XYZ file of C-alpha atoms in Angstrom:
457
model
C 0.000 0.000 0.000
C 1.173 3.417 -0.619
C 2.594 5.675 2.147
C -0.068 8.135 3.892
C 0.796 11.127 5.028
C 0.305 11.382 9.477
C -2.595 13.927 9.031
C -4.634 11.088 6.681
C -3.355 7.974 9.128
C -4.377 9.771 11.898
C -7.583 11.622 11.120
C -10.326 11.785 13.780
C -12.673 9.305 13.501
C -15.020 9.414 16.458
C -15.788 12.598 18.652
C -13.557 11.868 21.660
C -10.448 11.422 18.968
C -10.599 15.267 18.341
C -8.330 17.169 20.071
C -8.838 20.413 21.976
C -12.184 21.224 21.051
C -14.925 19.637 24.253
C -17.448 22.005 24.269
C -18.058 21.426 20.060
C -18.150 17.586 20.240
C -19.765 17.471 23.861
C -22.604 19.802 21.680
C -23.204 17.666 18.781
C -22.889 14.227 20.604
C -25.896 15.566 23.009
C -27.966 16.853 20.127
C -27.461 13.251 18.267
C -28.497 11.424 21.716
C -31.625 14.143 22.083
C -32.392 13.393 18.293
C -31.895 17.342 18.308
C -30.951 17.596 14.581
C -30.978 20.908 12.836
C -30.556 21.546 8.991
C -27.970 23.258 8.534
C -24.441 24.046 10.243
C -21.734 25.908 10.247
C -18.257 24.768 11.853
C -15.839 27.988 11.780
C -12.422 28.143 13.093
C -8.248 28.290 12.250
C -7.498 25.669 9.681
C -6.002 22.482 10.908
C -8.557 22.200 14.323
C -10.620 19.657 13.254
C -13.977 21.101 10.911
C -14.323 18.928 8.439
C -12.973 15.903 10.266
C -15.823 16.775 12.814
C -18.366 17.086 9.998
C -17.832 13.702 9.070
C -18.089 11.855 12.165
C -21.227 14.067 12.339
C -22.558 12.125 9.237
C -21.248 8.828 10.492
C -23.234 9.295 13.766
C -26.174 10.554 12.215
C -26.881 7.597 10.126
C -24.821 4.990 12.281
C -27.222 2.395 13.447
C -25.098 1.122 16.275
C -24.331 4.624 17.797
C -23.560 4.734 21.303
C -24.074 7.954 22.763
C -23.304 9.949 20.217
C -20.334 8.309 19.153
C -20.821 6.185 15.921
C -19.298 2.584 15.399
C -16.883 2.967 12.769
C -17.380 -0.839 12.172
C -20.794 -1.093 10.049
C -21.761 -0.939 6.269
C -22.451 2.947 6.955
C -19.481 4.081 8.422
C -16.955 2.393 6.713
C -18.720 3.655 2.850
C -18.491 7.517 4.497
C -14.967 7.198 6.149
C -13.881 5.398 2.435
C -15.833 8.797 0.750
C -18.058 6.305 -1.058
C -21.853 7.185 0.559
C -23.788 7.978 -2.323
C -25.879 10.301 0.703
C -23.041 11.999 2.019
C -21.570 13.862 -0.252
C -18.534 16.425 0.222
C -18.248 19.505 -2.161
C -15.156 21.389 -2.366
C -16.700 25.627 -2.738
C -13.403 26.616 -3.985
C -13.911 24.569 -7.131
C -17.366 24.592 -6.719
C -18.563 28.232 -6.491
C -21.190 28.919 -9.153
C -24.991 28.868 -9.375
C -25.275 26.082 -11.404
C -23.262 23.740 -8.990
C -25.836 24.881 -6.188
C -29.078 24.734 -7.965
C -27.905 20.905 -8.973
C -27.516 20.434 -4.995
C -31.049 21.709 -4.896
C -32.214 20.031 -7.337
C -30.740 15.939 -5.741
C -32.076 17.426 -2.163
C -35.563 16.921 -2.975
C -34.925 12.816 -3.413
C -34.942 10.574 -0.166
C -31.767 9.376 0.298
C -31.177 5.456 -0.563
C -28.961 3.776 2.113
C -28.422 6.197 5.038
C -31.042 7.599 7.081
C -30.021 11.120 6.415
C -28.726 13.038 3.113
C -26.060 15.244 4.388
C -23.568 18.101 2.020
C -20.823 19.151 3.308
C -19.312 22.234 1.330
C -15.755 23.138 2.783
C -14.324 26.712 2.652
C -17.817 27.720 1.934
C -17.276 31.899 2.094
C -15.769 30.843 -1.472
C -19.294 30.755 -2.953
C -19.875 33.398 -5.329
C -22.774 35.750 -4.360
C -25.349 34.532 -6.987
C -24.401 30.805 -5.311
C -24.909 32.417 -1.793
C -28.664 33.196 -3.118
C -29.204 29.851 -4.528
C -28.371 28.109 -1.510
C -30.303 30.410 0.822
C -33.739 29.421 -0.688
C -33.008 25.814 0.251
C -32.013 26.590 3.660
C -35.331 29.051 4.066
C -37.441 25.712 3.245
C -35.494 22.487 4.010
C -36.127 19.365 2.892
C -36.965 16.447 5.038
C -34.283 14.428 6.607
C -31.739 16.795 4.210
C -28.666 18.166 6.454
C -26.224 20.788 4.930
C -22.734 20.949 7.083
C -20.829 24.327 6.110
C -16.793 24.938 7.106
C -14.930 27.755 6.534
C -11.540 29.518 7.853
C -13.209 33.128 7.054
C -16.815 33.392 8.071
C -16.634 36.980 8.062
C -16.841 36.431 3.989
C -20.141 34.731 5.001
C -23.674 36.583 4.472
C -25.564 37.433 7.220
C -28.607 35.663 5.707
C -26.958 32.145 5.615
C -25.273 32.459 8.854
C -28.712 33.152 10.935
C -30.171 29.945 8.832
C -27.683 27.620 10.560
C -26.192 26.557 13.877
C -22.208 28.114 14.557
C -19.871 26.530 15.895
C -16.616 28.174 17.052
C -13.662 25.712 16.816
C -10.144 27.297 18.429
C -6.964 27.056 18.251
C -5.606 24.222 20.021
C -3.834 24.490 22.942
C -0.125 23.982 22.601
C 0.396 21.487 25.418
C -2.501 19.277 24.187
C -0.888 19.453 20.666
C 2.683 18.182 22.650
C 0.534 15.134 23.863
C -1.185 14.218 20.816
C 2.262 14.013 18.990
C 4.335 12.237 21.713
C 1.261 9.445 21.476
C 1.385 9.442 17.914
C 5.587 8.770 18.249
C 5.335 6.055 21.347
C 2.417 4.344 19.188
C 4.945 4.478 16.014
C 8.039 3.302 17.859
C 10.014 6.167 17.341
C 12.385 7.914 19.842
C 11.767 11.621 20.438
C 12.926 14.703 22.848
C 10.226 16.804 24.099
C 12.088 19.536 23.289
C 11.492 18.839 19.715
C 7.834 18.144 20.047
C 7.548 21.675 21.859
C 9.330 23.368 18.944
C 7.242 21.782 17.134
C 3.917 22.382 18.516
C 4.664 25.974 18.831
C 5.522 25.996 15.011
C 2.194 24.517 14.242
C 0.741 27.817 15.870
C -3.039 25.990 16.620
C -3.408 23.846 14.020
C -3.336 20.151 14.503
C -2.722 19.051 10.284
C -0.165 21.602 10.292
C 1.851 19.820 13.625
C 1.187 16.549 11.987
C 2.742 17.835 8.564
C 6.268 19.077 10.316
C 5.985 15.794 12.388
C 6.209 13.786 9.402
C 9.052 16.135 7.751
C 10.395 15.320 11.288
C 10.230 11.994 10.719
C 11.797 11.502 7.212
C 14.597 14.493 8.140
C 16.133 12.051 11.105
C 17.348 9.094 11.416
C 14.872 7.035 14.083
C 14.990 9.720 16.498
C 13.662 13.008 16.586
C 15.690 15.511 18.635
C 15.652 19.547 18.994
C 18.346 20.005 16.028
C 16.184 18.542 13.580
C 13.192 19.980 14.853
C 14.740 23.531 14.931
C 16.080 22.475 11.272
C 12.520 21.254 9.769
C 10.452 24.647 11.348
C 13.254 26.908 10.436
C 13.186 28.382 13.741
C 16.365 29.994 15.671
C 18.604 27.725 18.422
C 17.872 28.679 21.841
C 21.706 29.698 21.831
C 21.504 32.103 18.820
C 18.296 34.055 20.541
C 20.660 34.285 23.134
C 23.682 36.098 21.405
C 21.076 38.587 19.862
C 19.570 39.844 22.709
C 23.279 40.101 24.828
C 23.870 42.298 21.652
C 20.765 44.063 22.352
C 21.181 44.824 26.099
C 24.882 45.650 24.876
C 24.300 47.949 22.326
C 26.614 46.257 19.498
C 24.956 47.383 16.145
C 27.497 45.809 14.077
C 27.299 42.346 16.017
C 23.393 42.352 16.189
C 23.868 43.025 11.969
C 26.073 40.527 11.591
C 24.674 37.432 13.099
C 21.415 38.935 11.120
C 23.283 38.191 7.674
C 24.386 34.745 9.114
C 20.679 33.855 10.083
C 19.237 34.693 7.049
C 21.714 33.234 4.900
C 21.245 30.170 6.652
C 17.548 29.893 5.107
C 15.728 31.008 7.734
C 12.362 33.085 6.934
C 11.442 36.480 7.866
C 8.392 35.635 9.913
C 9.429 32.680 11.329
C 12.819 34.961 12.905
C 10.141 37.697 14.076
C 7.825 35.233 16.038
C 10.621 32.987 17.509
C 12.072 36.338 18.690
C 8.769 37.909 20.240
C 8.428 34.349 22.174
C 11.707 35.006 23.539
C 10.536 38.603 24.610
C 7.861 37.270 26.271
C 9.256 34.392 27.431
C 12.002 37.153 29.691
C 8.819 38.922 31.397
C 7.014 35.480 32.135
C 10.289 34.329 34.189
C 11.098 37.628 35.563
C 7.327 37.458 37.093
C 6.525 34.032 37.581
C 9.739 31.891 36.979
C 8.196 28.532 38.107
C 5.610 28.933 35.532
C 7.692 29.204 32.707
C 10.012 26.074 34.253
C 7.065 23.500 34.467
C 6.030 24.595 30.816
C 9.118 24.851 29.115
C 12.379 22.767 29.660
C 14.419 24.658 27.009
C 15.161 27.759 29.434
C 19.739 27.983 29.082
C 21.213 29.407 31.890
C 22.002 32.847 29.618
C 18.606 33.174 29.302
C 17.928 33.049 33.166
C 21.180 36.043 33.271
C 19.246 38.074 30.938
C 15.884 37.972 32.460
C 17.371 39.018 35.765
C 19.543 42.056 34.300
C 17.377 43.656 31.697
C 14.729 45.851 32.997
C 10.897 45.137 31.899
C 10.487 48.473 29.658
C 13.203 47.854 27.585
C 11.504 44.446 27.091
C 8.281 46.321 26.534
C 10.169 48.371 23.590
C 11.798 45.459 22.102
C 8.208 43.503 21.611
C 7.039 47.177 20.471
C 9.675 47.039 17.862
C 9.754 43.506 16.867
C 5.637 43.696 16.531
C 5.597 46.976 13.995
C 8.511 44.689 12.283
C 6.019 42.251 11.698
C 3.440 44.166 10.046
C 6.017 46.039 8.029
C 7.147 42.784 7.093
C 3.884 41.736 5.480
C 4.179 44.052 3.243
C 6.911 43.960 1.584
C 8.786 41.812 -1.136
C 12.430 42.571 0.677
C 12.019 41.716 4.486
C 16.054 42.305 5.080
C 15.576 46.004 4.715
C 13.182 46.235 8.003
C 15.200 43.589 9.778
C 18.477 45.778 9.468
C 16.457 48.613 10.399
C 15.159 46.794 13.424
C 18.675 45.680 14.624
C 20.008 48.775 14.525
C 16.994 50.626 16.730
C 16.801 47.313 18.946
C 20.584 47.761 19.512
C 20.190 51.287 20.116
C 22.321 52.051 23.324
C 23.278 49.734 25.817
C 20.930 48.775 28.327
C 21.113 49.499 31.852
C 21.003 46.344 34.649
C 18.316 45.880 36.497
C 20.003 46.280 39.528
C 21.730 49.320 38.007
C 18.169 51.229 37.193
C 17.187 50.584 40.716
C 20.513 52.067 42.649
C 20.348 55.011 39.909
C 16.549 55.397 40.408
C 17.292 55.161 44.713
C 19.925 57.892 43.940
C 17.649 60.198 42.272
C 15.139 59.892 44.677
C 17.431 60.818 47.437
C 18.609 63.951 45.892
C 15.115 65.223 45.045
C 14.094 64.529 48.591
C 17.053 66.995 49.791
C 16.106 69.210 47.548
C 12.414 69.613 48.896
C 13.602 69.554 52.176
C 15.418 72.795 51.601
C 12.643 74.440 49.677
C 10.686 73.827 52.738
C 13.174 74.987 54.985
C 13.258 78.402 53.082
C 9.660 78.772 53.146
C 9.491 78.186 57.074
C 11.722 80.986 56.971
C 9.868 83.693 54.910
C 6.365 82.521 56.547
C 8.048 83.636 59.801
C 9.695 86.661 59.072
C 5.580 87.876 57.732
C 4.324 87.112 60.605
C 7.098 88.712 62.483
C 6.782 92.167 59.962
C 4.333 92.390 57.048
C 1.610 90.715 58.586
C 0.670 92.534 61.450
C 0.801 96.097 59.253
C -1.464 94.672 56.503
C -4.006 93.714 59.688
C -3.921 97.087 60.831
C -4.076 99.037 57.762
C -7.028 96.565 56.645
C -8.870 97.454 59.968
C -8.473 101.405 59.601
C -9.194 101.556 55.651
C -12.663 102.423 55.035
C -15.111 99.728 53.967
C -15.256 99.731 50.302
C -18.730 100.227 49.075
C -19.875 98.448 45.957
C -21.375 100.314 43.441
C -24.714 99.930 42.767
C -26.656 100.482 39.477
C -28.799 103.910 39.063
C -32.338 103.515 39.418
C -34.246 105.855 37.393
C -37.518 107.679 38.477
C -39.075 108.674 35.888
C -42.461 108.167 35.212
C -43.849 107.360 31.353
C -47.146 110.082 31.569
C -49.755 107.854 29.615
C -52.568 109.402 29.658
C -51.166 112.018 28.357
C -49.927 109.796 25.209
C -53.085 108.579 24.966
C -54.578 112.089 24.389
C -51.634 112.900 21.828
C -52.444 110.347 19.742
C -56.145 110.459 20.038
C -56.257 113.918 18.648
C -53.584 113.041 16.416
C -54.810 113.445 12.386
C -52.635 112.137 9.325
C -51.592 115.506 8.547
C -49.624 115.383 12.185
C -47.821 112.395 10.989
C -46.542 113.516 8.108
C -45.311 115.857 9.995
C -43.235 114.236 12.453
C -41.826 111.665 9.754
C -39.934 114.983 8.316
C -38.660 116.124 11.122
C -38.394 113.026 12.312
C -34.156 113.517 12.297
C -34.184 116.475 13.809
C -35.864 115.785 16.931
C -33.955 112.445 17.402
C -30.800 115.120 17.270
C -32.577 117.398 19.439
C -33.396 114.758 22.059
């Protein structure tokens, strides 16, 4: 038989097999047991975590007559034809090559017959946000009316892509990135079951390579694999991932906190002209960041998790202070999305060296005694400010003081002013009269000379 790949070999077939993701498979085995069953589905998540994989044991348990509690059997007519890819009612549809209306409306069209063997006719279109919109609309009409014992199963790494419409037509489920240590466990079982030798070293390096994705750790597993000769150790690990040697991170930061720009430039030429990748430098360096402010906070922490911790590293994450740390992960992020950007990473990288290599960095223990020094010579100083002002506060009282009380007690009051209140009365009755006796000819009058009394007045 022909080799298989680890990912194919060790796909998940049963609920419990997939790793990392409890509260999705605890879900669907319940609503399987409760013969809760909706039509449609959506499984969303990183690639790698387990969607489609999930999907299908979904179908399996669905139909499987000899389901125990969710899980199905693996072992009858049913399963076997839909782990093999050969169930005429369970049918998988690629939506990358897939994406037009006519591909959908033929879906529509085989969902209104029964289905012949299984109990339930299930499609599952992967990477489904690569439907085209006319597609989108197609399908939407046959989740608004579903057909009887019909079950559509939608995955996708980007359901933001997704329309609104079909998304509030289905059940979502979240699947997350896995968690590193459970990726480390799932690999060393996979090894001990294979016979082969391993350091857990490498299976860390490893794991955190994979960043959440289980295919992706069982890919570099199986470079792994071929790449060494029966045993898998940290060089070959560090050598399949591309990542840096705990000793090289090591020499780059000591030229950070030293302040050697040439060094820091050098070992950058060296690095990349040993194959490494851009990215791959950027996130093995943040780690390393990080990994100095996890041990100078919680050092046990960082000891039970990782057992790759040299005793340089421990030096450095005593002497360099935590801002500088904060700058360098400042730096080294903005270096990342500069990075993605660009067709000529090295450019950024230099540029990166040379600000994270900007001056040398002061000790930790150095800051503090230069920080205690500082504070002791601003405390003289505001002893001696208040020393002065003791002095002038006395001499007042002894001199000025006692003259401004007397001169405030012999000054006259000073009297606020107070707005002028007029008297005059408006006389109108005698208005009243005017203008009662008042003809046109009058007016006229006044209009011309109108000017001249508003002088006069």
């Amino acid at each position: 038989m022909a080799y298989q790949a680890l990912y194919r070999v060790w796909r998940s077939q049963r609920f419990e097999d997939i790793v990392g993701q409890k509260a999705v498979t605890q879900t669907l085995k319940n609503a399987i047991v409760q013969n809760q069953i909706s039509h449609a589905y959506l499984f969303t998540g990183p690639r790698g975590t387990g969607k489609t994989s999930a999907a299908k044991i979904f179908a399996k348990a669905i139909n499987c007559p000899n389901k125990v509690e969710g899980e199905p059997c693996n072992t009858c007519a049913i399963c076997q034809s839909i782990t093999a890819g050969t169930q005429e009612d369970v049918i998988e549809i690629d939506a990358a090559s897939n994406n037009g209306v006519e591909e959908i409306r033929f879906i529509r069209e085989r969902a209104n017959y029964a289905p012949t063997q299984a109990m339930y006719k299930i499609y599952i279109i992967d990477e489904v946000h690569m439907l085209s919109t006319g597609a989108f609309n197609a399908l939407l009409k046959t989740l608004e009316e579903p057909k009887k014992n019909v079950i559509f199963i939608l995955a996708t790494t980007e359901p933001h892509k997704i329309p609104a419409t079909i998304i509030s037509r289905t059940q979502r489920f979240e699947f997350k990135r896995i968690q590193t240590q459970d990726i480390i466990e799932h690999l060393a079982h996979i090894l001990q079951t294979n016979q082969i030798d391993y350091e857990q070293a490498a299976l860390e390096v490893i794991a955190n390579a994979a960043q959440g994705g289980m295919r992706d750790a069982l890919s570099i597993l199986d470079q792994g694999i071929s790449f060494s000769d029966g045993m898998i150790n940290l060089a070959n690990a560090l050598e399949v991932t591309g990542s840096l040697t705990f000793e090289l991170m090591d020499d780059l930061v000591l030229h950070w906190k030293e302040g050697h720009v040439a060094q820091s430039l050098e070992q950058l030429d060296e690095i990349l002209a040993a194959g490494k990748e851009a990215r791959r430098l950027l996130e093995n360096l943040l780690s390393y960041c990080r990994d100095l402010l996890i041990y100078q906070q919680a050092p046990l922490l960082l000891e039970e998790k990782s057992i790759t911790l040299t005793e340089r590293f421990k030096t450095l994450a005593k002497e360099i202070p935590a801002n500088k740390i904060y700058q360098w992960i400042e730096q080294l992020s903005q270096t990342q999305n500069d990075v993605r950007l660009t067709t000529n990473p090295k450019i950024y990288l230099e540029v990166a060296m040379v600000k994270l290599s900007s001056g040398p960095v002061q000790s930790a223990s150095t800051a503090t005694s230069h920080t205690g020094a500082v504070d002791q010579q601003e405390l003289q100083q505001l002893k001696n400010a208040v020393q002065q002002l003791q002095k002038e506060i006395k001499t007042l009282k002894e001199n000025g003081v006692k003259v401004a009380n007397g001169s405030s007690q012999d000054a006259p009051p000073t009297k606020r002013s107070k707005t002028t209140v007029t008297t005059f009365r408006l006389p109108r009755e005698r208005v009243f009269e005017v203008l009662r006796s008042a003809t046109r000819e009058n007016l006229e009058q006044v209009k011309m000379a109108w000017e001249e009394l508003l002088a006069h007045l």
